[in-house]
mmCIF file of N, CA and C in Angstrom:
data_model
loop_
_atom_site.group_PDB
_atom_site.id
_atom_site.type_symbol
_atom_site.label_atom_id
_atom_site.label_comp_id
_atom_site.label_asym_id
_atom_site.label_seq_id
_atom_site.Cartn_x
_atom_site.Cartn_y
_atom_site.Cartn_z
ATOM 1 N N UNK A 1 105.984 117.871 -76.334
ATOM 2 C CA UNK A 1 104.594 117.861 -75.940
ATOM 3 C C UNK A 1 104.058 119.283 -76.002
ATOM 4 N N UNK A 2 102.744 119.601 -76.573
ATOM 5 C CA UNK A 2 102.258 120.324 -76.663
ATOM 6 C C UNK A 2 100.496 120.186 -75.915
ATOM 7 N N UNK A 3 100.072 121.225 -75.080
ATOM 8 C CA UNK A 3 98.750 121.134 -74.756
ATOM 9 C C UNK A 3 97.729 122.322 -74.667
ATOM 10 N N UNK A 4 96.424 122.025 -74.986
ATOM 11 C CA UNK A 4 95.380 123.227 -74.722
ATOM 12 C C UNK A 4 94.601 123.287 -74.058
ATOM 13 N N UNK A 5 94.467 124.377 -73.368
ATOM 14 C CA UNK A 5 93.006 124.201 -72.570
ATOM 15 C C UNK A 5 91.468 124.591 -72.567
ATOM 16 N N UNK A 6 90.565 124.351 -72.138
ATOM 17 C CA UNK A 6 89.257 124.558 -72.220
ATOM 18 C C UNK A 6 88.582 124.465 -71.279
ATOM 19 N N UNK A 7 88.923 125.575 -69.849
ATOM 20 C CA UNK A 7 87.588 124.865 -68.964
ATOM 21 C C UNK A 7 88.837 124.055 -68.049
ATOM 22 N N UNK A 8 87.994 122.761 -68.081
ATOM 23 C CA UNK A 8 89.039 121.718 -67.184
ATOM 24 C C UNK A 8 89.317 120.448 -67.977
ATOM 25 N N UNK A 9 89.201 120.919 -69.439
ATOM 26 C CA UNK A 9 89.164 119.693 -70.411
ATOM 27 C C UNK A 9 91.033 120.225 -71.490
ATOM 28 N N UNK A 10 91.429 119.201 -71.175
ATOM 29 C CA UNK A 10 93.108 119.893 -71.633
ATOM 30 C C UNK A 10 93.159 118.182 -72.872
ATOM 31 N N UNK A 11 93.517 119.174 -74.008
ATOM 32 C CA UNK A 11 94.040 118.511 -75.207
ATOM 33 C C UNK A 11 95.522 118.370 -75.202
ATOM 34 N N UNK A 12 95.965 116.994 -75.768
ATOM 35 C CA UNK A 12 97.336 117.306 -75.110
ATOM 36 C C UNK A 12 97.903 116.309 -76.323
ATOM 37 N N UNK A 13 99.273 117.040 -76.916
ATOM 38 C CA UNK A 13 99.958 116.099 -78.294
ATOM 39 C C UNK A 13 101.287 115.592 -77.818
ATOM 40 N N UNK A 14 101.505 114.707 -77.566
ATOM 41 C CA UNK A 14 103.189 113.828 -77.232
ATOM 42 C C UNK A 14 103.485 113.566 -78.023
ATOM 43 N N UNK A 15 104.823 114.461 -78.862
ATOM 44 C CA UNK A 15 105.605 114.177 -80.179
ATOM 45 C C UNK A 15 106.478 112.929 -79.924
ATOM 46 N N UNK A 16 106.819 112.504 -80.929
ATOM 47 C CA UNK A 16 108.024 111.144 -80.658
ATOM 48 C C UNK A 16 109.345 111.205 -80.009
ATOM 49 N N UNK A 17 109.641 110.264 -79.742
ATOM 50 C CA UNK A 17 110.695 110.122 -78.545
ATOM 51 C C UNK A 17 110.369 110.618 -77.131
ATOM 52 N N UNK A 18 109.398 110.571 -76.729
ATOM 53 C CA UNK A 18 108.382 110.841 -75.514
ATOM 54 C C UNK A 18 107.621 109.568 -75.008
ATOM 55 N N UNK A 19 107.646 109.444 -73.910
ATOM 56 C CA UNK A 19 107.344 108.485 -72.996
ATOM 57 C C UNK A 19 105.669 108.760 -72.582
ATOM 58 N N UNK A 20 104.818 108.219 -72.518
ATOM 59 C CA UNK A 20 103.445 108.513 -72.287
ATOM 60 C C UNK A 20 102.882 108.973 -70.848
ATOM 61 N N UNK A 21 103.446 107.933 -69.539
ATOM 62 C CA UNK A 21 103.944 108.110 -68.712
ATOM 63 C C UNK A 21 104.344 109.643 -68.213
ATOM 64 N N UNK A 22 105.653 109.740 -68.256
ATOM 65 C CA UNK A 22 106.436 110.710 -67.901
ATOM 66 C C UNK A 22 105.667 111.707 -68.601
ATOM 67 N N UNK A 23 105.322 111.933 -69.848
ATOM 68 C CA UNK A 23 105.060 113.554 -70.643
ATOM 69 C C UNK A 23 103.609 113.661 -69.583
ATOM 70 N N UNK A 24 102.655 112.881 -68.888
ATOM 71 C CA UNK A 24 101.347 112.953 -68.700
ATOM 72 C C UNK A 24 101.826 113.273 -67.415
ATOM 73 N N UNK A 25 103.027 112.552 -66.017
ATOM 74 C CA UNK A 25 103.568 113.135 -65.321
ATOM 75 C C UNK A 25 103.908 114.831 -64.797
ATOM 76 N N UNK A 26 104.475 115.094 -65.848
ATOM 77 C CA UNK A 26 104.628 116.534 -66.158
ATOM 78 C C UNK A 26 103.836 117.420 -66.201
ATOM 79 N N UNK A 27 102.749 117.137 -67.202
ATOM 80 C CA UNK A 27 102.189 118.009 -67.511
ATOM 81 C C UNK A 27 101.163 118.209 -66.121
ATOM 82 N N UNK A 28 100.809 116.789 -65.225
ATOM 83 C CA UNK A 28 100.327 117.402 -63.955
ATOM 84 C C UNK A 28 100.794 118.253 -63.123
ATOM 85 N N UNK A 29 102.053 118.514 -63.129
ATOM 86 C CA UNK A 29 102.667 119.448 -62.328
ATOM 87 C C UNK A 29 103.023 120.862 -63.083
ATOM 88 N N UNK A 30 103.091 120.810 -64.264
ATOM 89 C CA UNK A 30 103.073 122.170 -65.152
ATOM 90 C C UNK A 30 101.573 123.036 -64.530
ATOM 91 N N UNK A 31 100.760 121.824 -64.724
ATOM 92 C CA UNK A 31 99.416 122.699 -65.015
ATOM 93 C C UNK A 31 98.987 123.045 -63.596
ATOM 94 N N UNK A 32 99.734 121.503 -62.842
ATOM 95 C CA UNK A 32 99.269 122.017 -61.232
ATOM 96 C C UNK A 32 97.728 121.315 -60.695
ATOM 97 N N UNK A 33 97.206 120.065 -61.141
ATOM 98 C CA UNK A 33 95.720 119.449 -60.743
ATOM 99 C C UNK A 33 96.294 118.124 -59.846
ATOM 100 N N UNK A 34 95.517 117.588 -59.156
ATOM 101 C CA UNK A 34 95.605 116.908 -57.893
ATOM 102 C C UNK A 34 94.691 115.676 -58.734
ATOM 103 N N UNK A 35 93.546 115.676 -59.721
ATOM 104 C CA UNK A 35 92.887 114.824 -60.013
ATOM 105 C C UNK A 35 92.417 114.863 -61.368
ATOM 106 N N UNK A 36 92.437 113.828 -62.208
ATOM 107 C CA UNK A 36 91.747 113.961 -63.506
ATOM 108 C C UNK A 36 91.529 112.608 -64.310
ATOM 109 N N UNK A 37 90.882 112.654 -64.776
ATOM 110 C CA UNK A 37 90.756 111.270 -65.926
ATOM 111 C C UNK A 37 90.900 111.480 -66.880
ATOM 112 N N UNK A 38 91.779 110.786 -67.795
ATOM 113 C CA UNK A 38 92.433 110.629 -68.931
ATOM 114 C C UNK A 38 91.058 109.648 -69.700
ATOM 115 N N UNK A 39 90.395 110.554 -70.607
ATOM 116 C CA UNK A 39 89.039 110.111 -71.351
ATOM 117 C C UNK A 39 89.091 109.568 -72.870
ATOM 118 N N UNK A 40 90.435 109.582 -73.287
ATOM 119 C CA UNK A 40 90.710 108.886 -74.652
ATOM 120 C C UNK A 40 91.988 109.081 -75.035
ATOM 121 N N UNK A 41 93.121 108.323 -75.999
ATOM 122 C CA UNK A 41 94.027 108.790 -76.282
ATOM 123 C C UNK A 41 94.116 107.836 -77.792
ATOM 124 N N UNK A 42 94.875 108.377 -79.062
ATOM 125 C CA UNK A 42 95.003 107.987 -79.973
ATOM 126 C C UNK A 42 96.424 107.841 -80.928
ATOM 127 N N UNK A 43 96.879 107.341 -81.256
ATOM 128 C CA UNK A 43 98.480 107.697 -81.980
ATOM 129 C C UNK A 43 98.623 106.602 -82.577
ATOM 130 N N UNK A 44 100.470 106.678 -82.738
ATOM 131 C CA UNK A 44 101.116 105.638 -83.068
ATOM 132 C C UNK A 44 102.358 105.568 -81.973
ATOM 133 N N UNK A 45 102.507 104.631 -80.932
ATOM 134 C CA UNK A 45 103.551 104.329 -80.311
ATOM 135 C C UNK A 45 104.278 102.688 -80.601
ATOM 136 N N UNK A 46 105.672 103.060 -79.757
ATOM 137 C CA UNK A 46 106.492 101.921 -79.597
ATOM 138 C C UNK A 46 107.232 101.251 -78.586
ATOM 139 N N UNK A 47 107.630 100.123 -78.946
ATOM 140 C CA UNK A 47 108.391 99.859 -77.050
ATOM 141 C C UNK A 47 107.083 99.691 -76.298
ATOM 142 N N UNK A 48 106.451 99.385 -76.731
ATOM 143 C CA UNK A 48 104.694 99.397 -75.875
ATOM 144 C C UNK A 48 105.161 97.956 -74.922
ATOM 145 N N UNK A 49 105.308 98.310 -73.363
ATOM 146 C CA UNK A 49 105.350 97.000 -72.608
ATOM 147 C C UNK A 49 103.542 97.379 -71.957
ATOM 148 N N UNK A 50 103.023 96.458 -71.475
ATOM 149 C CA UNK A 50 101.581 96.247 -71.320
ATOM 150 C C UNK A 50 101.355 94.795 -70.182
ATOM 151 N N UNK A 51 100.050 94.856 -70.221
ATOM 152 C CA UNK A 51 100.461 93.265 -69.138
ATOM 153 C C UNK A 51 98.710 93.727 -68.596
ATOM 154 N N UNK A 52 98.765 92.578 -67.353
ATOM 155 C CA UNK A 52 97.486 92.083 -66.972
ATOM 156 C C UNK A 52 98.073 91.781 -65.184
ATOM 157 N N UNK A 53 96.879 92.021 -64.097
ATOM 158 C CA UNK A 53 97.414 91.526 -63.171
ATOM 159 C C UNK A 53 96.804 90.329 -62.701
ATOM 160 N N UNK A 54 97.647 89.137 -62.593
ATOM 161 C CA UNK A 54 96.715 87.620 -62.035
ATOM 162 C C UNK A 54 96.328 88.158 -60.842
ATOM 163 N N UNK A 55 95.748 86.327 -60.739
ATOM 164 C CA UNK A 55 95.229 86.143 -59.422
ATOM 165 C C UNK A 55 95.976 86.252 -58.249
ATOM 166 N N UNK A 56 97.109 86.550 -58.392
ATOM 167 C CA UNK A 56 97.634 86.704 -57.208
ATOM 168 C C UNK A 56 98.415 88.135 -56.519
ATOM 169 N N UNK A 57 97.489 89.041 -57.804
ATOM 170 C CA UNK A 57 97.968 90.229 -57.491
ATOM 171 C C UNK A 57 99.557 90.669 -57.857
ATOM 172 N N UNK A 58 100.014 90.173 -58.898
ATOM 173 C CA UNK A 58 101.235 90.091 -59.728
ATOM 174 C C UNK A 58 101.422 90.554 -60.990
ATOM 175 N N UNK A 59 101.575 91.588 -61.630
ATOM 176 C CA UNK A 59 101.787 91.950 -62.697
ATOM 177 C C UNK A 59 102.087 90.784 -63.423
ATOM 178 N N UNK A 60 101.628 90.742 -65.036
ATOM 179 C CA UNK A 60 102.615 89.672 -65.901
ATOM 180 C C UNK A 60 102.729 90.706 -66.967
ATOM 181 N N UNK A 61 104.154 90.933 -67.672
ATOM 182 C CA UNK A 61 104.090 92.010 -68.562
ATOM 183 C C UNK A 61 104.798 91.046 -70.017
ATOM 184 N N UNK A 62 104.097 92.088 -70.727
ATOM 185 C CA UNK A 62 104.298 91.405 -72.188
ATOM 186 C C UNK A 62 105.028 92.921 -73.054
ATOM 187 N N UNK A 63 105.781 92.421 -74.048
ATOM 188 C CA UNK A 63 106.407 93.629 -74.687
ATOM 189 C C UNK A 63 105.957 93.751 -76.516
ATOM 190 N N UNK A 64 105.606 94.954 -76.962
ATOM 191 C CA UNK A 64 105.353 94.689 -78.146
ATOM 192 C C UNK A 64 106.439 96.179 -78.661
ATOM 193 N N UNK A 65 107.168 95.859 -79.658
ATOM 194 C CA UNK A 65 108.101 96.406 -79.992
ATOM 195 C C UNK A 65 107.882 97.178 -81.043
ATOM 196 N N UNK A 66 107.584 96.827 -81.674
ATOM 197 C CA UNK A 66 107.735 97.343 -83.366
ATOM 198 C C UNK A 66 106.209 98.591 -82.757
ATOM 199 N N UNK A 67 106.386 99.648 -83.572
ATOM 200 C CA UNK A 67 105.341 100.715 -83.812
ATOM 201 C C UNK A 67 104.027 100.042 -84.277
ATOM 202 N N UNK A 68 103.147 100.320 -83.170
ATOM 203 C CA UNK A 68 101.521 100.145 -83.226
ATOM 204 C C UNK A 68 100.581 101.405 -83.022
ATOM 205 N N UNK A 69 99.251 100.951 -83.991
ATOM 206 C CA UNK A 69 98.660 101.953 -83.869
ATOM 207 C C UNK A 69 97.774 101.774 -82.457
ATOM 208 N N UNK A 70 98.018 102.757 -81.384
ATOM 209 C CA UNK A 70 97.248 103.292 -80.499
ATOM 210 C C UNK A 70 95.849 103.618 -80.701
ATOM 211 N N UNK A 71 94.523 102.671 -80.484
ATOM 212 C CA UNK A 71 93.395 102.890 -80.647
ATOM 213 C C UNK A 71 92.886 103.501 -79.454
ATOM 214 N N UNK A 72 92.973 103.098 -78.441
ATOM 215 C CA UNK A 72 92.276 103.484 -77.145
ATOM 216 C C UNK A 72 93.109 103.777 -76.191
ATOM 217 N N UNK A 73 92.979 104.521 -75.151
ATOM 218 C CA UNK A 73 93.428 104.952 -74.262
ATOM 219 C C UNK A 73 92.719 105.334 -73.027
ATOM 220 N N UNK A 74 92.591 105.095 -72.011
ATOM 221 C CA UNK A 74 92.036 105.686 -70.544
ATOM 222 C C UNK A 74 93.057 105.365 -69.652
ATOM 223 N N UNK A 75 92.227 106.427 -68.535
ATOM 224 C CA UNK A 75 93.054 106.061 -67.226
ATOM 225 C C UNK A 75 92.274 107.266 -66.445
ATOM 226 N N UNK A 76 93.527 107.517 -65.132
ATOM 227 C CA UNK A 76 93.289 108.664 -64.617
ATOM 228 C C UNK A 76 94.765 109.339 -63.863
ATOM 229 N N UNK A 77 94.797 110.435 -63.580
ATOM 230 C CA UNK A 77 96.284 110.779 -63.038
ATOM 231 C C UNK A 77 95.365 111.394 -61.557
ATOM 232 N N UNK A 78 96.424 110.885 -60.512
ATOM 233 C CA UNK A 78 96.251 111.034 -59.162
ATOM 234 C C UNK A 78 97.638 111.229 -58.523
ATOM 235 N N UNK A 79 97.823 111.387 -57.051
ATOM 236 C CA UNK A 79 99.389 111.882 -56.393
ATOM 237 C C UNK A 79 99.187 110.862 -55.878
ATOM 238 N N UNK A 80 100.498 110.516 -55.749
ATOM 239 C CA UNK A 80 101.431 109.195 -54.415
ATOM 240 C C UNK A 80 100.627 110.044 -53.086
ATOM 241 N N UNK A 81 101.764 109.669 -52.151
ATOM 242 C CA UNK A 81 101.341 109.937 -50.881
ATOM 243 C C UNK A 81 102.301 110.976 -50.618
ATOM 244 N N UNK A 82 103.651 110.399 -51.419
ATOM 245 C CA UNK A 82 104.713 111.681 -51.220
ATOM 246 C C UNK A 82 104.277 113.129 -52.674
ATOM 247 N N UNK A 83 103.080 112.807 -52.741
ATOM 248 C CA UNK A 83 102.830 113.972 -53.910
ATOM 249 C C UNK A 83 102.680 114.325 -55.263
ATOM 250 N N UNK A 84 103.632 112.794 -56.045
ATOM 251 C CA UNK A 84 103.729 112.844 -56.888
ATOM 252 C C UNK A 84 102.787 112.487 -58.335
ATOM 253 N N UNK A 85 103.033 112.815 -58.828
ATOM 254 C CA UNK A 85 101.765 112.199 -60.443
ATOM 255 C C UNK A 85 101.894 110.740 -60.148
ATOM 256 N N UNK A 86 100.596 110.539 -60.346
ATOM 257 C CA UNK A 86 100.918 108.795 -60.794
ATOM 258 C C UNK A 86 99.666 108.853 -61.905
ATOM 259 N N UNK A 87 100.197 107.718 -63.162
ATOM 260 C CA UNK A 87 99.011 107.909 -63.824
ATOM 261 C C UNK A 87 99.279 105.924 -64.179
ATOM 262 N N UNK A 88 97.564 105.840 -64.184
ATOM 263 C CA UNK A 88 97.248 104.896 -64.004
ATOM 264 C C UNK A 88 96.472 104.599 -65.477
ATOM 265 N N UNK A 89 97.271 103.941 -66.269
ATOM 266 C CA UNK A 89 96.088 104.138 -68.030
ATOM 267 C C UNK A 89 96.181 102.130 -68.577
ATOM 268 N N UNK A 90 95.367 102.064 -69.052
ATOM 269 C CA UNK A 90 94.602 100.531 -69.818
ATOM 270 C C UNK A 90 94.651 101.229 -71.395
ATOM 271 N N UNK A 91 95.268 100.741 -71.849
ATOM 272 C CA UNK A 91 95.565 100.706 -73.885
ATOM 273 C C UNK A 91 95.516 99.615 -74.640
ATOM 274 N N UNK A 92 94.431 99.974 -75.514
ATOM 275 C CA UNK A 92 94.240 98.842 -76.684
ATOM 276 C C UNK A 92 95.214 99.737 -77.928
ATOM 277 N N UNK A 93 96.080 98.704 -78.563
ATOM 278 C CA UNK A 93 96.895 98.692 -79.539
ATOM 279 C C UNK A 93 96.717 97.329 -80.881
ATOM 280 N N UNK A 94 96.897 98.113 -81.970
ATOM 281 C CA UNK A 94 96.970 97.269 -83.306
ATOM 282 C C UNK A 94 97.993 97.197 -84.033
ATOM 283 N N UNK A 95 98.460 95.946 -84.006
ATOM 284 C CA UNK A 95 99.741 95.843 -84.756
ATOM 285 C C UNK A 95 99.259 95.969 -85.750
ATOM 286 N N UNK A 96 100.595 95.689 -87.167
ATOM 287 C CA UNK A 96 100.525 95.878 -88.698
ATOM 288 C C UNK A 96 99.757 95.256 -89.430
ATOM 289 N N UNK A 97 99.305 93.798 -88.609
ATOM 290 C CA UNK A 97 98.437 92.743 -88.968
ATOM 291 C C UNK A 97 96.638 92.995 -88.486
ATOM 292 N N UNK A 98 96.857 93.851 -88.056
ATOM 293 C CA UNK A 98 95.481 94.496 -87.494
ATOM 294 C C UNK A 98 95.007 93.280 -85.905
ATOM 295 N N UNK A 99 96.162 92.664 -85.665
ATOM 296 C CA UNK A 99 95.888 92.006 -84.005
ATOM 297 C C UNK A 99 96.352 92.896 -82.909
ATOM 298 N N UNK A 100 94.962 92.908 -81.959
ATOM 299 C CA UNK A 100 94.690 93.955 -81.075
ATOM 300 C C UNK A 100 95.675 92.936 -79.441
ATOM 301 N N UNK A 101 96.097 94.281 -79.062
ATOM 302 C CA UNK A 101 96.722 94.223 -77.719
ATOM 303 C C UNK A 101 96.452 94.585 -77.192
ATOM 304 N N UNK A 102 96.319 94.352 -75.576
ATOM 305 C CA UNK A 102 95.434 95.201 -74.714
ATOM 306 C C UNK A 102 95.913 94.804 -73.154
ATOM 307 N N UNK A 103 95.676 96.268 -72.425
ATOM 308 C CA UNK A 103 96.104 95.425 -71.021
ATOM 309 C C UNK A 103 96.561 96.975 -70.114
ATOM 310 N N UNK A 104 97.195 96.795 -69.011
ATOM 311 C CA UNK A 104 97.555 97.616 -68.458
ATOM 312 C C UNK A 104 98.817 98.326 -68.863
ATOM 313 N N UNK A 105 98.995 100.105 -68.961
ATOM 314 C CA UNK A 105 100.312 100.248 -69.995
ATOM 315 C C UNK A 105 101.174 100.230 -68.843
ATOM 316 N N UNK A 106 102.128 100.025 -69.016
ATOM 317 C CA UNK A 106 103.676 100.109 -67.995
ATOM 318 C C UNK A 106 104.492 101.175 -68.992
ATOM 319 N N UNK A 107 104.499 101.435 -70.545
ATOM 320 C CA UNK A 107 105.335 102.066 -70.889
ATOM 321 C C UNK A 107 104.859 102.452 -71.875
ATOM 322 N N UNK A 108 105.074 102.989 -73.033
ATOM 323 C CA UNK A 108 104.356 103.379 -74.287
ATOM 324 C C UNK A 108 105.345 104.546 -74.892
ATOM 325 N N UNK A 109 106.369 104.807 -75.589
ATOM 326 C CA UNK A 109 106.909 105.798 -76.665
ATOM 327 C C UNK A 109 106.285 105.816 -77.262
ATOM 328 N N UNK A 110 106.029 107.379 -78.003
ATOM 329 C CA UNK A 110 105.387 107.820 -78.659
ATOM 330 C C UNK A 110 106.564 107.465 -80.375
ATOM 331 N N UNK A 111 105.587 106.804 -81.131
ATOM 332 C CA UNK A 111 106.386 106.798 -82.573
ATOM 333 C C UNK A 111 105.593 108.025 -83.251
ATOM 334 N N UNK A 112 104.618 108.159 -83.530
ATOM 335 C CA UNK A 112 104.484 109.105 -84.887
ATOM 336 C C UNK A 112 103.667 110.312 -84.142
ATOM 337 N N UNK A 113 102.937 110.144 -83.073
ATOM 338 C CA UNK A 113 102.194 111.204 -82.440
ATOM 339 C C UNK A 113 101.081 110.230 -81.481
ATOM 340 N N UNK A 114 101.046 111.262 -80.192
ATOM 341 C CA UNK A 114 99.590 110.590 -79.162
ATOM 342 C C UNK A 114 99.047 111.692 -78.749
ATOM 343 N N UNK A 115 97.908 111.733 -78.970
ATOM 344 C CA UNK A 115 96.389 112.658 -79.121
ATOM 345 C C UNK A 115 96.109 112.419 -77.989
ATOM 346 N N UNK A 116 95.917 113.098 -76.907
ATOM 347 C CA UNK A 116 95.273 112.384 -75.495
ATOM 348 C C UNK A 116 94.277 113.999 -74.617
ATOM 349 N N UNK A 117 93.322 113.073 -74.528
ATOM 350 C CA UNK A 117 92.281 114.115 -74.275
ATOM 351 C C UNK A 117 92.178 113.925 -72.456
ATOM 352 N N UNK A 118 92.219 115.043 -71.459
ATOM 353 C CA UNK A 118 92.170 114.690 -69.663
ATOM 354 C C UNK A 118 91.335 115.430 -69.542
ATOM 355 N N UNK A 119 90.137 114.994 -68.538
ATOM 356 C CA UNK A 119 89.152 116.331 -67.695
ATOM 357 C C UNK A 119 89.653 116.580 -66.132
ATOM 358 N N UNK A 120 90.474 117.625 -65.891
ATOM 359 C CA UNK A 120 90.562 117.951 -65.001
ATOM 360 C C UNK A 120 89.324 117.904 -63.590
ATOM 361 N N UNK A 121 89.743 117.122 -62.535
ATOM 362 C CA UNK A 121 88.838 117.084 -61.298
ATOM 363 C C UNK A 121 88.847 118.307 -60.667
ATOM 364 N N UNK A 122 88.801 119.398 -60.964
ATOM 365 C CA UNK A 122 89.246 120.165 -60.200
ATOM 366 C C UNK A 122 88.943 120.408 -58.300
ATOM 367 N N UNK A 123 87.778 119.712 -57.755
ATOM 368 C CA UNK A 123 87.163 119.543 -56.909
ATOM 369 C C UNK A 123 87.305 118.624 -56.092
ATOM 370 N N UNK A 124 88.321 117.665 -56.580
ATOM 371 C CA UNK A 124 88.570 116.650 -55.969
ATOM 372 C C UNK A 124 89.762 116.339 -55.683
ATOM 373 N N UNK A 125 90.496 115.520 -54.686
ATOM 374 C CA UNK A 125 91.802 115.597 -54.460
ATOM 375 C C UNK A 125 91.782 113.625 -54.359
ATOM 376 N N UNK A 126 92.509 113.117 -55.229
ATOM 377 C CA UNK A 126 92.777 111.714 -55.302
ATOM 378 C C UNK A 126 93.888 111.455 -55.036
ATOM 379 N N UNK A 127 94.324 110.263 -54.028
ATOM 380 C CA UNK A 127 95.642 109.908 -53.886
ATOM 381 C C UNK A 127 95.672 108.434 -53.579
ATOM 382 N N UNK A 128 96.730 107.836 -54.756
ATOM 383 C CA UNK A 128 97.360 106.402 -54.084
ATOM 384 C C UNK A 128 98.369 106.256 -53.179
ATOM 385 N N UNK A 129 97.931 105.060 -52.915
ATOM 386 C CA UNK A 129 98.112 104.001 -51.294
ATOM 387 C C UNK A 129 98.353 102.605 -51.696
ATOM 388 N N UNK A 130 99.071 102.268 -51.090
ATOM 389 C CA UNK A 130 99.374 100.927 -51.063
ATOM 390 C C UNK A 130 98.404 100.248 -50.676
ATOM 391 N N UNK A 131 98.067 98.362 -51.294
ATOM 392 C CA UNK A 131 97.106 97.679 -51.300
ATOM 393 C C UNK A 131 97.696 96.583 -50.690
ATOM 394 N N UNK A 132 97.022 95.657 -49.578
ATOM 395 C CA UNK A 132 97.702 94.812 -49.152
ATOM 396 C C UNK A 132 97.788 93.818 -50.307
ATOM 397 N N UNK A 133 98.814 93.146 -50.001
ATOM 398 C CA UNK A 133 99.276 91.884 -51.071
ATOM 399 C C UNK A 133 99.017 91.691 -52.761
ATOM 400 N N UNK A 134 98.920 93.338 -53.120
ATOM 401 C CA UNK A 134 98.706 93.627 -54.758
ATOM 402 C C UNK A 134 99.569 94.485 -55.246
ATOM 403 N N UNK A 135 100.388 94.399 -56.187
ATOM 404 C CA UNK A 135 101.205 95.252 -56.344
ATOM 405 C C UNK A 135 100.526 96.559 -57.255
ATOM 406 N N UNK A 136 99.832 96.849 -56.478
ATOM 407 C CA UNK A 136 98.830 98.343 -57.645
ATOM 408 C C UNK A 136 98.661 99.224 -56.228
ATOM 409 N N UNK A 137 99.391 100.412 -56.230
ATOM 410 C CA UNK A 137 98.313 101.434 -56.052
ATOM 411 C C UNK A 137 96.958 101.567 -55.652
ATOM 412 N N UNK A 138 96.813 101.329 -54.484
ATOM 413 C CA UNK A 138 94.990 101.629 -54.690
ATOM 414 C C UNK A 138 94.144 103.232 -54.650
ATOM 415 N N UNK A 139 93.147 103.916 -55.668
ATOM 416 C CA UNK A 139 93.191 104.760 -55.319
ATOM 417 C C UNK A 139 92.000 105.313 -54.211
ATOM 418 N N UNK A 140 92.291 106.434 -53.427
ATOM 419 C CA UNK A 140 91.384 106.958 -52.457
ATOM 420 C C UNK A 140 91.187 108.664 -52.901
ATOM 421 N N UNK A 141 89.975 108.780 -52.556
ATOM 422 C CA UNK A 141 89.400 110.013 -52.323
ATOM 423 C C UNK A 141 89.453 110.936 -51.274
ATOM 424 N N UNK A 142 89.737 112.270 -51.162
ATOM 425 C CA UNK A 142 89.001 113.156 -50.507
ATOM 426 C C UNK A 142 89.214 114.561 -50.831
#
């Protein structure tokens, strides 16, 4: 992984065999921010697990294996309670057939390269919390 900065706007490249997750993990604590939103991301990844949460507040996860092209990307990175990065991102993906996947990411390797653009909050301090009877994170402000 490689990244640049501008301000509070950080360009950031996850070479392959890199986890999307974890490299975006890191780099919050390299750089040291408490809050930011992840405003686009682009590549080719693999091992892409993804999913949706029902009505009952239950993850359902789906796995797409083979290398897809990464069209979209958001989210935002915020701390646990014990401190840590958590990043929270929604990815639309295109398989070889040009059928789009989409959903909440749980995982994402990087196959050929991921382009991912964050604006640092600098002003703000965000942290997840547990939600009654949902298995997500909820996030809070202050």
């Amino acid at each position: 992984m490689e990244w640049t900065r501008s301000d509070e706007d950080l360009l950031v490249r996850i070479d392959p065999g890199e986890e999307i997750h974890v490299s975006l993990q890191k780099l919050a604590d390299e750089v040291g921010f408490n809050a930011a939103a992840i405003t686009s991301g682009i590549g080719r990844t693999c091992d892409n697990e993804y999913g949706y949460m029902n009505n009952d507040g239950i993850y359902i996860k789906r796995l797409l294996e083979n290398p897809s092209e990464l069209v979209s990307l958001s989210g935002n990175i915020a701390r646990t309670q014990e401190g840590k990065p958590f990043t929270h991102i929604h990815c639309c993906w295109s398989d070889d057939n040009n059928n789009v996947h989409a959903g909440h990411m749980f995982n994402a390797t990087v196959h050929v390269v991921a382009e991912i653009h964050i604006r640092i909050m600098k002003d703000v301090i965000m942290s997840r919390h547990p939600l009654p009877d949902v298995a997500l994170l909820g996030l809070r402000f202050s």
